[in-house]
Amino acid sequence: MPDSSINDANPILNHNGLTEQQFLEQYDAGIYERPSATVDMLIFTVMNQEQDNYRKLPEKSLQLLMIQRGEHPYKGQWALPGGFVSIDESLDEAAARELRSETNLEHIYMEQLYTWGEVDRDPRTRVISCSYMALVDSSTQQVQAGEDADDARWFKLDYHIMQEKKVRLPDGCEIERDIRIHLHHGEYQLSGLVRVTHVYRGTINDVRWEVIESEGIAFDHAKMIAYGVERLRSKIEYTDIAFNLMPPLFTLSALQQVYEIILDRELLAPAFRRKIASQVIATNEYTKDAGHRPSQLFRFRPAWEEVVK
């Protein structure tokens, strides 16, 4: 490793008279205790729900992949896929590795969300976790549990703001929201209550996330889920990430339904189609579902296509 502090004429020395190379050669990495680092992944998808009437368009729901823990702590409870970061890999590399080993998923959209560093968040030791958000089209990806998990399942995710309280402060204000998370899969019913507190003082916004209740959800993953839903809702408004939830060919009605599910509100079709017009390309293919009129299929238009024309 080159010594960036050495100049033949005037080497840069520290207060002990050492160059950077000399300092690093005698540096003791054991001076400070080392916390462990983990990555935890919120893997979202949108799935069709079963319909009694085949003439109706299938209803869709937002779903989150959860892993049933096969070891202490929280054995038998459900957690986000993830694991410890090795000393010789980056956070992104660790996230990709854990994604493959715990869920059999790879080459999907993934972004870093937030770093969680509360001292007592893991009963084993001091653990700092970096959460990631991933989006996947579940119709083209098959998940399976890894060796250290008992099961891996998609859970229907419901997110509700239970109450919001605003308090005026002498030099600002405090806004407190309670968010209820529900996760459903067959006989499994998981839930969590997360409190988000924003304290505004001038240009400063201090945010605190805390788990008030957690039923069946391991660690502090309930607040990671709440944070991930809010980030997904925010980014879908100004980016094209929603297309990572779609198959290669899709109808505009299905795409609008995905937006509505994530945003939890109805959208006007004309306005929605104007908004996404530059992001889609019509194909010559049509749906062939029994009981429905054929609908034209579209594909995503990536931004790079304009660049390489």
Coordinates of C-alpha atoms in Angstrom, one line a residue:
M1 CA 0.0 0.0 0.0
P2 CA 1.6 3.3 -1.0
D3 CA 2.3 5.8 1.7
S4 CA 0.1 8.8 0.9
S5 CA 1.9 11.0 3.5
I6 CA 5.5 10.6 2.2
N7 CA 7.1 13.3 0.2
D8 CA 10.8 12.9 -0.4
A9 CA 11.5 16.3 0.8
N10 CA 8.9 17.0 3.4
P11 CA 7.2 13.8 4.8
I12 CA 4.0 14.4 6.8
L13 CA 4.5 13.3 10.4
N14 CA 2.0 12.9 13.2
H15 CA 2.5 14.2 16.7
N16 CA 4.6 11.1 17.5
G17 CA 6.9 11.7 14.5
L18 CA 5.5 8.8 12.4
T19 CA 4.7 8.8 8.7
E20 CA 1.3 7.3 7.7
Q21 CA 3.0 4.0 6.7
Q22 CA 4.8 3.7 10.0
F23 CA 1.6 4.5 11.9
L24 CA -0.4 1.8 10.0
E25 CA 2.4 -0.8 10.6
Q26 CA 2.1 -0.5 14.3
Y27 CA -1.7 0.3 14.6
D28 CA -3.5 -2.0 17.0
A29 CA -7.0 -2.8 15.7
G30 CA -8.0 -4.2 19.1
I31 CA -8.0 -0.8 20.7
Y32 CA -11.7 -0.4 20.1
E33 CA -14.4 -3.1 20.5
R34 CA -15.9 -4.1 17.2
P35 CA -19.7 -4.3 16.9
S36 CA -21.0 -7.0 14.5
A37 CA -22.7 -5.8 11.3
T38 CA -25.7 -7.5 9.6
V39 CA -27.8 -6.9 6.5
D40 CA -31.6 -7.3 6.5
M41 CA -33.7 -7.3 3.4
L42 CA -37.3 -6.2 2.8
I43 CA -38.3 -8.1 -0.3
F44 CA -41.6 -6.8 -1.7
T45 CA -43.7 -8.3 -4.4
V46 CA -47.3 -7.9 -5.7
M47 CA -49.4 -11.1 -6.1
N48 CA -52.9 -11.9 -7.4
Q49 CA -55.4 -13.0 -4.9
E50 CA -57.7 -15.9 -5.5
Q51 CA -61.1 -14.9 -7.1
D52 CA -64.4 -16.7 -7.0
N53 CA -65.6 -15.1 -10.2
Y54 CA -63.3 -15.7 -13.1
R55 CA -64.9 -12.7 -15.0
K56 CA -63.5 -10.3 -12.5
L57 CA -60.0 -8.9 -12.8
P58 CA -57.8 -10.6 -10.1
E59 CA -57.3 -8.5 -7.0
K60 CA -53.7 -7.9 -6.1
S61 CA -52.0 -7.4 -2.7
L62 CA -48.6 -6.2 -1.5
Q63 CA -46.6 -9.0 0.0
L64 CA -43.3 -9.3 2.0
L65 CA -41.0 -12.2 2.2
M66 CA -40.3 -13.5 5.7
I67 CA -38.1 -16.2 7.0
Q68 CA -39.0 -18.4 10.0
R69 CA -36.0 -18.6 12.3
G70 CA -34.5 -22.0 12.9
E71 CA -32.2 -21.0 15.8
H72 CA -32.1 -18.9 18.9
P73 CA -32.8 -16.0 19.5
Y74 CA -36.5 -15.8 18.5
K75 CA -36.5 -19.4 17.3
G76 CA -39.8 -20.1 15.5
Q77 CA -40.6 -16.4 15.0
W78 CA -40.5 -14.7 11.6
A79 CA -37.8 -12.3 10.5
L80 CA -36.6 -10.5 7.4
P81 CA -34.0 -12.4 5.3
G82 CA -30.5 -11.4 6.2
G83 CA -27.3 -12.3 8.0
F84 CA -23.9 -11.2 9.3
V85 CA -21.4 -9.2 7.1
S86 CA -18.1 -11.0 6.6
I87 CA -14.9 -9.0 7.3
D88 CA -13.8 -9.2 3.7
E89 CA -17.0 -8.1 1.9
S90 CA -19.0 -4.9 1.4
L91 CA -22.5 -4.4 2.6
D92 CA -23.9 -4.8 -0.9
E93 CA -22.0 -8.0 -1.4
A94 CA -23.2 -9.3 1.9
A95 CA -26.8 -8.4 1.0
A96 CA -26.5 -10.2 -2.4
R97 CA -25.0 -13.3 -0.8
E98 CA -27.6 -13.5 2.0
L99 CA -30.3 -13.0 -0.7
R100 CA -29.0 -16.0 -2.6
S101 CA -28.4 -18.3 0.4
E102 CA -31.6 -17.6 2.4
T103 CA -34.1 -17.2 -0.4
N104 CA -32.6 -18.5 -3.7
L105 CA -33.2 -15.0 -5.3
E106 CA -30.6 -13.1 -7.2
H107 CA -30.3 -10.4 -9.9
I108 CA -33.2 -8.4 -8.6
Y109 CA -33.7 -4.7 -7.8
M110 CA -32.2 -3.8 -4.4
E111 CA -31.2 -0.6 -2.7
Q112 CA -29.8 0.4 0.7
L113 CA -32.4 1.9 3.0
Y114 CA -31.3 2.8 6.6
T115 CA -28.8 1.8 9.3
W116 CA -30.2 0.6 12.6
G117 CA -27.8 1.0 15.6
E118 CA -29.7 0.8 18.9
V119 CA -27.4 -0.7 21.5
D120 CA -29.9 -3.4 22.7
R121 CA -31.5 -4.3 19.4
D122 CA -30.0 -7.8 19.3
P123 CA -29.8 -9.9 22.5
R124 CA -26.7 -11.8 21.3
T125 CA -24.3 -8.9 21.1
R126 CA -23.9 -5.3 19.8
V127 CA -25.2 -5.5 16.3
I128 CA -25.6 -2.7 13.7
S129 CA -27.9 -3.6 10.8
C130 CA -28.2 -2.1 7.4
S131 CA -31.6 -2.7 5.9
Y132 CA -32.2 -3.1 2.1
M133 CA -35.3 -2.9 0.0
A134 CA -35.7 -5.3 -2.9
L135 CA -38.5 -5.6 -5.4
V136 CA -39.3 -8.7 -7.4
D137 CA -41.9 -10.1 -9.8
S138 CA -42.9 -13.3 -7.9
S139 CA -44.3 -14.9 -11.0
T140 CA -40.8 -15.3 -12.4
Q141 CA -38.8 -16.0 -9.1
Q142 CA -39.1 -19.0 -6.8
V143 CA -38.1 -18.7 -3.2
Q144 CA -36.9 -21.4 -0.9
A145 CA -35.6 -21.3 2.7
G146 CA -31.8 -21.6 3.3
E147 CA -30.1 -23.9 5.7
D148 CA -30.5 -21.7 8.8
A149 CA -34.2 -21.0 8.3
D150 CA -37.1 -23.4 8.9
D151 CA -39.4 -21.8 6.2
A152 CA -39.7 -18.9 3.8
R153 CA -43.1 -17.5 2.8
W154 CA -44.7 -14.5 1.2
F155 CA -47.0 -12.6 3.7
K156 CA -49.8 -10.3 2.7
L157 CA -48.8 -6.9 4.2
D158 CA -51.3 -4.4 5.6
Y159 CA -50.1 -1.0 6.8
H160 CA -52.3 1.4 8.8
I161 CA -51.7 4.7 10.5
M162 CA -53.6 4.2 13.8
Q163 CA -53.3 7.8 15.1
E164 CA -51.3 10.9 14.7
K165 CA -50.6 13.4 17.5
K166 CA -49.1 16.9 17.1
V167 CA -47.6 18.9 20.0
R168 CA -46.4 22.4 19.9
L169 CA -43.0 23.0 21.4
P170 CA -41.4 26.3 22.6
D171 CA -39.0 26.1 19.7
G172 CA -40.8 23.8 17.2
C173 CA -43.2 20.9 17.2
E174 CA -43.4 17.2 17.7
I175 CA -45.5 14.8 15.5
E176 CA -46.1 11.3 16.7
R177 CA -47.6 8.5 14.5
D178 CA -48.5 5.0 15.5
I179 CA -48.3 2.5 12.6
R180 CA -49.9 -0.9 12.7
I181 CA -48.3 -3.7 10.7
H182 CA -50.2 -6.9 9.9
L183 CA -48.7 -9.8 8.1
H184 CA -50.9 -12.8 7.0
H185 CA -50.2 -16.2 5.5
G186 CA -52.6 -18.9 6.1
E187 CA -52.6 -19.8 9.8
Y188 CA -49.7 -17.4 10.5
Q189 CA -50.8 -13.9 11.8
L190 CA -48.0 -11.5 12.6
S191 CA -48.3 -8.0 13.9
G192 CA -46.4 -5.0 15.2
L193 CA -47.1 -1.5 16.4
V194 CA -44.4 1.1 15.5
R195 CA -44.2 4.6 16.8
V196 CA -42.5 7.3 14.6
T197 CA -41.7 10.6 16.3
H198 CA -40.6 13.6 14.4
V199 CA -39.2 16.5 16.4
Y200 CA -38.9 19.7 14.3
R201 CA -36.7 22.6 15.5
G202 CA -36.0 25.1 12.9
T203 CA -34.3 23.3 10.0
I204 CA -33.5 20.2 12.2
N205 CA -35.7 17.1 12.0
D206 CA -35.0 14.5 14.6
V207 CA -36.7 11.1 13.8
R208 CA -37.1 8.2 16.3
W209 CA -38.5 4.8 15.4
E210 CA -39.5 2.4 18.1
V211 CA -41.4 -0.9 18.4
I212 CA -44.2 -0.6 20.9
E213 CA -45.7 -4.1 20.3
S214 CA -44.4 -7.1 18.3
E215 CA -46.3 -10.4 17.9
G216 CA -44.4 -13.1 16.0
I217 CA -41.9 -10.7 14.3
A218 CA -38.3 -11.2 15.5
F219 CA -35.9 -8.5 16.6
D220 CA -36.8 -4.9 15.7
H221 CA -37.9 -5.9 12.2
A222 CA -41.4 -4.4 12.7
K223 CA -40.0 -0.9 12.4
M224 CA -37.8 -1.9 9.5
I225 CA -40.9 -3.0 7.7
A226 CA -42.8 0.2 8.5
Y227 CA -39.8 2.3 7.3
G228 CA -39.6 0.2 4.1
V229 CA -43.3 0.7 3.3
E230 CA -42.9 4.5 3.7
R231 CA -39.8 4.5 1.5
L232 CA -41.5 2.4 -1.2
R233 CA -44.5 4.7 -1.2
S234 CA -42.3 7.8 -1.5
K235 CA -40.1 6.4 -4.3
I236 CA -42.9 5.0 -6.4
E237 CA -44.1 8.6 -6.9
Y238 CA -41.0 9.9 -8.6
T239 CA -39.0 6.9 -9.9
D240 CA -39.7 3.9 -12.1
I241 CA -39.1 1.2 -9.4
A242 CA -42.6 -0.1 -9.6
F243 CA -41.7 -1.8 -12.9
N244 CA -39.5 -4.2 -10.9
L245 CA -42.8 -5.7 -9.6
M246 CA -44.2 -6.3 -13.0
P247 CA -43.8 -9.2 -15.5
P248 CA -42.0 -8.4 -18.8
L249 CA -45.5 -7.7 -20.5
F250 CA -48.4 -6.2 -18.6
T251 CA -51.6 -4.2 -19.1
L252 CA -51.9 -0.6 -18.0
S253 CA -54.8 -1.6 -15.7
A254 CA -52.5 -4.1 -13.9
L255 CA -49.8 -1.5 -13.6
Q256 CA -52.2 1.1 -12.2
Q257 CA -53.5 -1.5 -9.7
V258 CA -49.9 -2.0 -8.4
Y259 CA -49.5 1.7 -7.9
E260 CA -52.9 1.9 -6.1
I261 CA -52.0 -1.0 -3.8
I262 CA -48.7 0.5 -2.8
L263 CA -50.0 4.1 -2.4
D264 CA -53.2 2.8 -0.7
R265 CA -55.5 5.1 -2.8
E266 CA -57.4 5.1 -6.0
L267 CA -55.9 6.8 -9.1
L268 CA -57.8 8.4 -12.0
A269 CA -57.0 6.3 -15.1
P270 CA -56.5 9.2 -17.5
A271 CA -54.1 11.0 -15.2
F272 CA -52.2 7.9 -14.4
R273 CA -51.7 7.0 -18.1
R274 CA -50.4 10.4 -18.8
K275 CA -48.0 10.1 -16.0
I276 CA -46.4 6.8 -17.1
A277 CA -46.8 7.3 -20.9
S278 CA -43.1 8.0 -21.4
Q279 CA -42.1 4.9 -19.4
V280 CA -44.0 2.2 -21.4
I281 CA -44.1 1.0 -24.9
A282 CA -47.1 -0.7 -26.5
T283 CA -46.6 -4.1 -28.1
N284 CA -48.6 -6.1 -30.6
E285 CA -49.6 -8.6 -28.0
Y286 CA -52.9 -8.9 -26.1
T287 CA -54.2 -10.8 -23.1
K288 CA -56.0 -14.1 -23.7
D289 CA -57.7 -14.5 -20.3
A290 CA -61.0 -16.4 -20.5
G291 CA -64.0 -14.2 -19.5
H292 CA -62.2 -10.9 -20.3
R293 CA -61.9 -8.7 -23.4
P294 CA -58.4 -8.8 -24.8
S295 CA -56.3 -5.9 -23.5
Q296 CA -53.1 -4.6 -25.1
L297 CA -49.9 -5.5 -23.4
F298 CA -47.1 -3.1 -22.8
R299 CA -43.5 -3.3 -21.7
F300 CA -41.2 -1.0 -19.7
R301 CA -39.2 1.6 -21.6
P302 CA -35.8 1.9 -19.7
A303 CA -34.2 5.3 -19.8
W304 CA -31.1 4.0 -21.4
E305 CA -33.0 3.2 -24.6
E306 CA -33.1 6.9 -25.4
V307 CA -29.4 7.2 -24.8
V308 CA -28.3 4.5 -27.1
K309 CA -30.7 5.2 -30.0

